[in-house]
PDB file of C-alpha atoms in Angstrom:
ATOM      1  CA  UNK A   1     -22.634  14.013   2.285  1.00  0.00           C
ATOM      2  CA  UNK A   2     -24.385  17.241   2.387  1.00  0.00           C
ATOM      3  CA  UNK A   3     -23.177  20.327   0.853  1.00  0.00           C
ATOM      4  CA  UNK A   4     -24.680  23.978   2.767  1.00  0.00           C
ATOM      5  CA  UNK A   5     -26.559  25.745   1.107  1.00  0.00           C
ATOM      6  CA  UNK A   6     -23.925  28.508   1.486  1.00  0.00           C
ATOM      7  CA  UNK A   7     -20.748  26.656  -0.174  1.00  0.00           C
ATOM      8  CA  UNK A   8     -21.531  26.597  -4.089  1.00  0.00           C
ATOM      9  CA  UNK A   9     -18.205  25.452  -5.454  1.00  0.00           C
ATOM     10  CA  UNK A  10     -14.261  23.930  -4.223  1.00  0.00           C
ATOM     11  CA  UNK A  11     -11.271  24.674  -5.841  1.00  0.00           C
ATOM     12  CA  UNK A  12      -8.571  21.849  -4.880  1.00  0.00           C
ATOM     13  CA  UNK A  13      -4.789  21.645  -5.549  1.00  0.00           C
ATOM     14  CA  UNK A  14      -3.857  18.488  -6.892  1.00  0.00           C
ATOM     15  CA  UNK A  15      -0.226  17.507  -5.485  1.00  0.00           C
ATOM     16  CA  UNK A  16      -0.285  17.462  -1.738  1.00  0.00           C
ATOM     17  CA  UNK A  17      -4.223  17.063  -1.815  1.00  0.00           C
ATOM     18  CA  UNK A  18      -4.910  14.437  -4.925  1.00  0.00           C
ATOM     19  CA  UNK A  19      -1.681  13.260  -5.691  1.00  0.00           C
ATOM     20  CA  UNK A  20       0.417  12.037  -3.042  1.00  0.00           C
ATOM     21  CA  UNK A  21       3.449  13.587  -2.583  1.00  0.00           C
ATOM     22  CA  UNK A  22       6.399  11.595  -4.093  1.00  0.00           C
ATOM     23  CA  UNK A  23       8.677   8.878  -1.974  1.00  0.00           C
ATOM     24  CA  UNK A  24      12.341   9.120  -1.724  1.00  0.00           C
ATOM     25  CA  UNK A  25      12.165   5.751  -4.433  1.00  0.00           C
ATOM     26  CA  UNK A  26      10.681   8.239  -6.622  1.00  0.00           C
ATOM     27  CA  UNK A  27      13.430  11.006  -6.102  1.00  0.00           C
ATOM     28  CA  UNK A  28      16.348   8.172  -6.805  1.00  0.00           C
ATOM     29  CA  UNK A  29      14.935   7.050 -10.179  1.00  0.00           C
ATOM     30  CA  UNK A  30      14.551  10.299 -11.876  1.00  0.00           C
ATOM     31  CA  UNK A  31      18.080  10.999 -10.290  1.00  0.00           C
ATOM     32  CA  UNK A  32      19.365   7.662 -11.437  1.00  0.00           C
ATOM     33  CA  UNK A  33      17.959   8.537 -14.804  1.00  0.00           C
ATOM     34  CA  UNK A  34      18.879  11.486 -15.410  1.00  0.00           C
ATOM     35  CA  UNK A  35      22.788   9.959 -14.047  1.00  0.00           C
ATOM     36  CA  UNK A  36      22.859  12.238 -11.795  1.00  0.00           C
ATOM     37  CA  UNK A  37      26.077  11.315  -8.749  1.00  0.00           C
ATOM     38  CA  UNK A  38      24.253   8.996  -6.433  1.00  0.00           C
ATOM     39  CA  UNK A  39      25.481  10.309  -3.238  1.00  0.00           C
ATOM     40  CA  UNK A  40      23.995  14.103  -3.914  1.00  0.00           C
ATOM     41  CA  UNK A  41      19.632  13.917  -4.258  1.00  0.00           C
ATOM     42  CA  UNK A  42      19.897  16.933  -2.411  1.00  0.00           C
ATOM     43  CA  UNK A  43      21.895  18.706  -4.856  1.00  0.00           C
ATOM     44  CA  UNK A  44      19.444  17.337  -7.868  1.00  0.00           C
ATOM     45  CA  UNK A  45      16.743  18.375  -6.115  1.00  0.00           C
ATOM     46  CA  UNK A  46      17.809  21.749  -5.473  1.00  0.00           C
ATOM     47  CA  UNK A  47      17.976  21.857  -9.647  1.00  0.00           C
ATOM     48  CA  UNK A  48      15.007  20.043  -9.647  1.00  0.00           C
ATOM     49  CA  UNK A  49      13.139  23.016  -8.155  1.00  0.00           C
ATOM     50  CA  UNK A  50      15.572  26.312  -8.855  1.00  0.00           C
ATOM     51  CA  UNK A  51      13.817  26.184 -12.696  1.00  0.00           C
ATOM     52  CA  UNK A  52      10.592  24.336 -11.907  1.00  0.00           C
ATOM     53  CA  UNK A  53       8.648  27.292 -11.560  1.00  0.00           C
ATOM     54  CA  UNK A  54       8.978  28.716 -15.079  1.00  0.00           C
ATOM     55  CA  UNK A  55       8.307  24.863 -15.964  1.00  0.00           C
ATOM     56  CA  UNK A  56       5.239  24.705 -14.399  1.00  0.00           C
ATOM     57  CA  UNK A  57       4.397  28.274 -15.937  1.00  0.00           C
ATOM     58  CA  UNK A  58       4.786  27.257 -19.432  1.00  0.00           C
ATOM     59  CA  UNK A  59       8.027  29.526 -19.416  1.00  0.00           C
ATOM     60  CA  UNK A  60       9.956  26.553 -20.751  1.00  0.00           C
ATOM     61  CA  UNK A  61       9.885  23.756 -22.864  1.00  0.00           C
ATOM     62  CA  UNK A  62      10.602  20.308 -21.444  1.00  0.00           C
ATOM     63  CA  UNK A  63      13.719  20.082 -23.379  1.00  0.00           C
ATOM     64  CA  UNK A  64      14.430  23.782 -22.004  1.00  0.00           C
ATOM     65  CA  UNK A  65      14.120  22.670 -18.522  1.00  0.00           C
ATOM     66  CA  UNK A  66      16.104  19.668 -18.434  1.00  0.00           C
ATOM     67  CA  UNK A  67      19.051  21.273 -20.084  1.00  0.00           C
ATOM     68  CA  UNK A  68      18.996  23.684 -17.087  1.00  0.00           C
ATOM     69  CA  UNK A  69      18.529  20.928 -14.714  1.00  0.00           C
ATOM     70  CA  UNK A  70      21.226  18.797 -16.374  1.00  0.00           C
ATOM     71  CA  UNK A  71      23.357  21.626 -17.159  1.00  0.00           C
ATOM     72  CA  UNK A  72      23.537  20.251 -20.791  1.00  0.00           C
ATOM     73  CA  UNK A  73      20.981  19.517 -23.596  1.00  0.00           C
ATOM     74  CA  UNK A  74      19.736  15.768 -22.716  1.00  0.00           C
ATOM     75  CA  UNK A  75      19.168  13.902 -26.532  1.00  0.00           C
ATOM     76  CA  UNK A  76      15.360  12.549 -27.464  1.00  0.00           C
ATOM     77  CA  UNK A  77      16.028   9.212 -25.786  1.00  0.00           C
ATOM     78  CA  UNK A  78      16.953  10.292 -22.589  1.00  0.00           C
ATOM     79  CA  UNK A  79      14.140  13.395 -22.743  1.00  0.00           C
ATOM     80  CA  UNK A  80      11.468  10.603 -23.230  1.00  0.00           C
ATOM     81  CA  UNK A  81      12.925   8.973 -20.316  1.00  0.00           C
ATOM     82  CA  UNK A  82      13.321  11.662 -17.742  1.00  0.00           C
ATOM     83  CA  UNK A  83       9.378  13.193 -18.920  1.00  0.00           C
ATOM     84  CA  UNK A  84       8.485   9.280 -17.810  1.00  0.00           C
ATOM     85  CA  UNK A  85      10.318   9.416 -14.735  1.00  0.00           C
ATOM     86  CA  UNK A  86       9.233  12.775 -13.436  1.00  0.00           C
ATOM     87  CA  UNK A  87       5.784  11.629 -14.606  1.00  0.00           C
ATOM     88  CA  UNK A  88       5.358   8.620 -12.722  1.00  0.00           C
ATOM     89  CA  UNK A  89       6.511  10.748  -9.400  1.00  0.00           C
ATOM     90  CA  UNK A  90       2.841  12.897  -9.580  1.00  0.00           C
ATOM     91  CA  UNK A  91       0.646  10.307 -10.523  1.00  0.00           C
ATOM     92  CA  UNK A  92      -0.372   8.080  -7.359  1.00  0.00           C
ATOM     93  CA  UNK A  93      -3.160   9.512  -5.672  1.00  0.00           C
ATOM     94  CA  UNK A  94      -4.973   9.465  -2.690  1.00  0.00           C
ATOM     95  CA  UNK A  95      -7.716   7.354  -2.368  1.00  0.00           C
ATOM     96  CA  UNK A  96      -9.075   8.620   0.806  1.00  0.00           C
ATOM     97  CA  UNK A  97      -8.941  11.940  -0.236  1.00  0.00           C
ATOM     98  CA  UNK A  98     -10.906  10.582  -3.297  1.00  0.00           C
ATOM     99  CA  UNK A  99     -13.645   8.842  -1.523  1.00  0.00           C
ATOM    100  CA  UNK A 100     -14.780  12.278  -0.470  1.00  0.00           C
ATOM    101  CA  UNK A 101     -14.686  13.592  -3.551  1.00  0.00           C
ATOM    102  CA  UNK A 102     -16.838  11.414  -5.278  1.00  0.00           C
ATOM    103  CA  UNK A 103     -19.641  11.309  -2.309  1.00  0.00           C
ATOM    104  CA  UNK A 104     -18.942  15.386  -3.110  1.00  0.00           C
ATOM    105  CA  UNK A 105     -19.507  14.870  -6.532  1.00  0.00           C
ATOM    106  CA  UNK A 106     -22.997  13.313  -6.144  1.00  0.00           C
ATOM    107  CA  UNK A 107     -24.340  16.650  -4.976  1.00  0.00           C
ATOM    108  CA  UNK A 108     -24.256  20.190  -6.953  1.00  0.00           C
ATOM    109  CA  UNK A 109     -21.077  21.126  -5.319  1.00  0.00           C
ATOM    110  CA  UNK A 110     -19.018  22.446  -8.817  1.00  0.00           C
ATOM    111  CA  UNK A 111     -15.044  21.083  -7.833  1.00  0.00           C
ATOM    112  CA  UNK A 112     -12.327  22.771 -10.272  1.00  0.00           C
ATOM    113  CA  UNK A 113      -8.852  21.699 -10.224  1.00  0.00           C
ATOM    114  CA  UNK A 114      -6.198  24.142  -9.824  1.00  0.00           C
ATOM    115  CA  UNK A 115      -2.530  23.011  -9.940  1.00  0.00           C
ATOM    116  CA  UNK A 116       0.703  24.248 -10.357  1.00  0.00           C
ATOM    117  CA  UNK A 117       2.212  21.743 -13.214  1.00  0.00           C
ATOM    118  CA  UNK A 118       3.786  21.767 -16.489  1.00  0.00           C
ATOM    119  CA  UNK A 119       2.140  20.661 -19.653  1.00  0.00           C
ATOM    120  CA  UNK A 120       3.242  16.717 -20.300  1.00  0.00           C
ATOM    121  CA  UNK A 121       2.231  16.439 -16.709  1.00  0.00           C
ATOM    122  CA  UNK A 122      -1.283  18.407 -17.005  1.00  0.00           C
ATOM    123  CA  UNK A 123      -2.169  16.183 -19.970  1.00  0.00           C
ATOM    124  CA  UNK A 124      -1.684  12.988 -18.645  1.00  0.00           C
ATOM    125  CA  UNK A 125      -3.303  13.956 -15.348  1.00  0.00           C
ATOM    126  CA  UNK A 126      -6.248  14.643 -17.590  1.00  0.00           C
ATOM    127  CA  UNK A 127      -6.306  10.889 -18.587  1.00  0.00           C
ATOM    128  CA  UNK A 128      -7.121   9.680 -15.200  1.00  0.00           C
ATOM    129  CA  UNK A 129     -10.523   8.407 -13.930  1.00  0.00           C
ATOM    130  CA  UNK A 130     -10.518  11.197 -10.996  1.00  0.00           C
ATOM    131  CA  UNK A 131     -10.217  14.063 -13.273  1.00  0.00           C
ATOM    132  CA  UNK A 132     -13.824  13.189 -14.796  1.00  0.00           C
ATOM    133  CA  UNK A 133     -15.281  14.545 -10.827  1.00  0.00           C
ATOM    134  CA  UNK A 134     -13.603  18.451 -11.903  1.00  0.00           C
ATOM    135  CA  UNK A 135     -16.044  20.507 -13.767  1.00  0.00           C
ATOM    136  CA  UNK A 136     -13.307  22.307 -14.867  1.00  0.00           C
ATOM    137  CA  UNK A 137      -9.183  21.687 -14.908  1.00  0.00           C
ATOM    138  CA  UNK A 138      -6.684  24.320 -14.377  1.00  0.00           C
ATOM    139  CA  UNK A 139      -2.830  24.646 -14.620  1.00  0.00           C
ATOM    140  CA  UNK A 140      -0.521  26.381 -14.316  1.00  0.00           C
ATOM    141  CA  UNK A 141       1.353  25.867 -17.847  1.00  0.00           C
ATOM    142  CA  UNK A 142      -1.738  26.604 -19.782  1.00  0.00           C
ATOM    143  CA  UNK A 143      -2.635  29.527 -17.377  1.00  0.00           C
ATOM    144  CA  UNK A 144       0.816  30.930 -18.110  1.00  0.00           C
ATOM    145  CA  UNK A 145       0.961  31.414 -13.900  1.00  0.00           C
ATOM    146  CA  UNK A 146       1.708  29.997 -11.258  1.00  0.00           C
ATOM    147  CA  UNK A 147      -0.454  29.491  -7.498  1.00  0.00           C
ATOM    148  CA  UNK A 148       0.041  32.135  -5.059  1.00  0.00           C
ATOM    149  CA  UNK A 149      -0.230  34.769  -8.407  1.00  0.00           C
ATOM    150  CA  UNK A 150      -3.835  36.220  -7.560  1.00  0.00           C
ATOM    151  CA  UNK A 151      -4.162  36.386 -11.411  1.00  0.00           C
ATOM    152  CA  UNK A 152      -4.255  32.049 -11.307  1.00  0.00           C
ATOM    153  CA  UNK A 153      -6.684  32.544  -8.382  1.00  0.00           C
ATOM    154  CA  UNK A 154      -9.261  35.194 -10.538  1.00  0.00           C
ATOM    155  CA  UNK A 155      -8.972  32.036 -13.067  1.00  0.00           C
ATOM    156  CA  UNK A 156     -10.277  29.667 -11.171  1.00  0.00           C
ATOM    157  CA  UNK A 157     -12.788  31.787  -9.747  1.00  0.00           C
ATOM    158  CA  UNK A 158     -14.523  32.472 -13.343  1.00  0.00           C
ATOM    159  CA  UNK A 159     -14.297  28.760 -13.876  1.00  0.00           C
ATOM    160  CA  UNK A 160     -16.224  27.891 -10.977  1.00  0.00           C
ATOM    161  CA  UNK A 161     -18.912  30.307 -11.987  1.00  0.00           C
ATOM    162  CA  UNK A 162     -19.168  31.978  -8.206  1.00  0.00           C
ATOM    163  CA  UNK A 163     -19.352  35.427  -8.115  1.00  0.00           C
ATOM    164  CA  UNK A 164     -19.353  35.546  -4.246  1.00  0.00           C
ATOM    165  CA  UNK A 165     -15.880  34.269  -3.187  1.00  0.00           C
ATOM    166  CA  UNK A 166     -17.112  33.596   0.193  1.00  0.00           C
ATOM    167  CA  UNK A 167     -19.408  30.809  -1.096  1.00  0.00           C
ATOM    168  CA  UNK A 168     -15.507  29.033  -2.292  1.00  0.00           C
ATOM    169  CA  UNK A 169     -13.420  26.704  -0.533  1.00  0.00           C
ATOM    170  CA  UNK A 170     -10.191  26.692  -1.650  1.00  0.00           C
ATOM    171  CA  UNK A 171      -7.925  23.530  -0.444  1.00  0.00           C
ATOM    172  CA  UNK A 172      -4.261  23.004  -0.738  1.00  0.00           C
ATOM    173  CA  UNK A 173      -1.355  21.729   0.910  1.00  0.00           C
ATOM    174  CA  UNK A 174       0.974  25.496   1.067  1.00  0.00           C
ATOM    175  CA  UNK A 175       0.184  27.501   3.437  1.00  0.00           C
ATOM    176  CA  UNK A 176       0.917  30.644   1.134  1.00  0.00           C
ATOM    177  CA  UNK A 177      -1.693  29.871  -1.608  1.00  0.00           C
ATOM    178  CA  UNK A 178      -3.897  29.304   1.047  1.00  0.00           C
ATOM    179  CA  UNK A 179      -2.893  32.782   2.563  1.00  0.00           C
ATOM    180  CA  UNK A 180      -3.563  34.398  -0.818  1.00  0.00           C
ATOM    181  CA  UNK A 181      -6.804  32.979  -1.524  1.00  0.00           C
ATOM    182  CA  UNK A 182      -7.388  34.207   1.733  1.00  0.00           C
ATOM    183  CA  UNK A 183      -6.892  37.806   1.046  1.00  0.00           C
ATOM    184  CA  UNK A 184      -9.152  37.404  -2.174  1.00  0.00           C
ATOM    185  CA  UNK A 185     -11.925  36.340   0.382  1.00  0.00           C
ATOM    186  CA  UNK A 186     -11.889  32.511  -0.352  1.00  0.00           C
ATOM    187  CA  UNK A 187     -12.514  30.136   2.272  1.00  0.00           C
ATOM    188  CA  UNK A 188      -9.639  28.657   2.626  1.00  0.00           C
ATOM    189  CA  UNK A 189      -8.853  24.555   3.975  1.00  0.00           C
ATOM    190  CA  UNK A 190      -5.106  23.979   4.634  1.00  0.00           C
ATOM    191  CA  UNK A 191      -4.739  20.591   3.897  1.00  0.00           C
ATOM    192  CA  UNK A 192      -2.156  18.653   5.829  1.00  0.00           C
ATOM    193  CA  UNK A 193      -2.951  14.927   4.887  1.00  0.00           C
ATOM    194  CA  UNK A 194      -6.349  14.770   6.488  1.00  0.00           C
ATOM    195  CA  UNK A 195      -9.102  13.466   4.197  1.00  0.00           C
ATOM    196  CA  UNK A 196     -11.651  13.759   7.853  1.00  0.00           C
ATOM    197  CA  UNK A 197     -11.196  17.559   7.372  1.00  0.00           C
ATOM    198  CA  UNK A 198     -11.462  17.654   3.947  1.00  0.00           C
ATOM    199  CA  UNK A 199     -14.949  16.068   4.360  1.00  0.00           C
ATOM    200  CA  UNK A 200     -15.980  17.935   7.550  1.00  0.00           C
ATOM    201  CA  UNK A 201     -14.927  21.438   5.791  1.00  0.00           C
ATOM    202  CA  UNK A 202     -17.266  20.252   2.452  1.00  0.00           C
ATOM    203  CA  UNK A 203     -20.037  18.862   4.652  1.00  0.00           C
ATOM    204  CA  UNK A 204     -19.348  21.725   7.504  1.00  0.00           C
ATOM    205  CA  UNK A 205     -18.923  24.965   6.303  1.00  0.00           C
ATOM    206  CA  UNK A 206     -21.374  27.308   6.362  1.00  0.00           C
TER     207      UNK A 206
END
C-alpha cells in the first residue's frame, strides 16, 4: 500500500469498522443473563441503548447503568456476569478490515482510534493484538464525550498530531459522525462493511 503524500494520519471508529457489529446470539445471552422475558429483545434493547450514552461517556458507573437497565441494583455476581456478557458482544473483529490496516501500518500513516465505549470495555479492547497498529487510543469514557460532540473530534485531532484537518481521514460506520467531522473539514470515509474502500480511500485519497 501507498499512502499520498497528502493524507498524514486516519482516525477510525472501532464498532462498525474494527469490531463487528454483534449477532442476534449475542443480543439473547446478555438478555438471558441479565433474565430479562425471552419473548421481548426489543424491549431490552431499547434499555440497552436509552442509558448507553452516559455509559459510554463515563456519566455512569457500570453498576449505575445496569440498575437503570434492569430497573433494580443487579448484586456483584450477576454485575461480573452481565460486564462479561456485554463484553464478549464488542470483541470479534474484522479481519478484512484488519488486513488493511496492518499493510497501512507499515507506512508513516499515524491511525488513532476513536470510539464511543465505556471504560471495562475500552480496557479490554486495549488488550488486543490490533490495538498495538493505533498510535494513539481514544474513548469516549475517558474523553468524558461522546462521537458526533466536535469537542471528541478536536481530541482526536491533537492526538494525531495534524494541524491541517484536510490531510485526516476520518472512518466510521454513522453517517452523523461522519457528517460532523465533515463540517470540521475532515475527510470523511462512511464505512458500510467494505474493507475494498477502506483500502482504496487510504491508498486513494489525495
Amino acid at each position: 500500500m501507498t499512502r499520498p503524500t497528502s493524507l498524514d494520519a486516519v482516525i477510525l471508529d472501532y464498532n462498525g469498522v474494527i469490531g463487528l457489529q454483534p449477532t442476534r446470539a449475542h443480543w439473547l445471552r446478555l438478555a438471558h443473563t441479565a433474565s430479562w422475558p425471552q419473548d421481548d429483545l426489543a424491549g431490552f434493547q431499547r434499555a440497552f441503548w436509552n442509558a448507553r450514552d452516559l455509559y459510554d461517556a463515563g456519566q455512569l458507573s457500570d453498576l449505575a447503568y445496569w440498575a437503570r437497565v434492569l430497573g433494580a441494583h443487579p448484586g456483584s455476581r450477576l454485575l461480573r456476569e452481565l460486564l462479561a456478557a456485554d463484553t464478549a458482544m464488542w470483541t470479534e473483529t474484522d479481519e478484512s478490515v484488519l488486513a488493511v490496516l496492518r499493510r497501512a501500518h507499515a507506512t508513516p500513516l499515524r491511525m488513532v482510534l476513536l470510539s464511543n465505549a465505556p471504560a471495562h470495555l475500552s480496557t479490554v479492547l486495549d488488550t488486543h493484538e490490533w490495538r498495538r497498529l493505533m498510535t494513539q487510543a481514544l474513548y469516549s469514557a475517558r474523553l468524558q464525550v461522546c462521537k458526533p460532540d466536535p469537542a471528541a473530534y478536536h481530541h482526536v485531532l491533537r492526538a494525531t498530531g495534524v494541524r491541517d484537518p484536510r490531510r485526516v481521514l476520518f472512518v466510521d460506520d454513522r453517517a452523523d459522525n461522519c457528517q460532523t467531522a465533515a463540517r470540521l473539514g475532515l475527510r470523511t470515509l462512511h464505512y458500510t462493511g467494505s474493507s475494498k474502500a477502506l483500502q482504496e480511500a487510504l491508498a486513494l485519497a489525495a
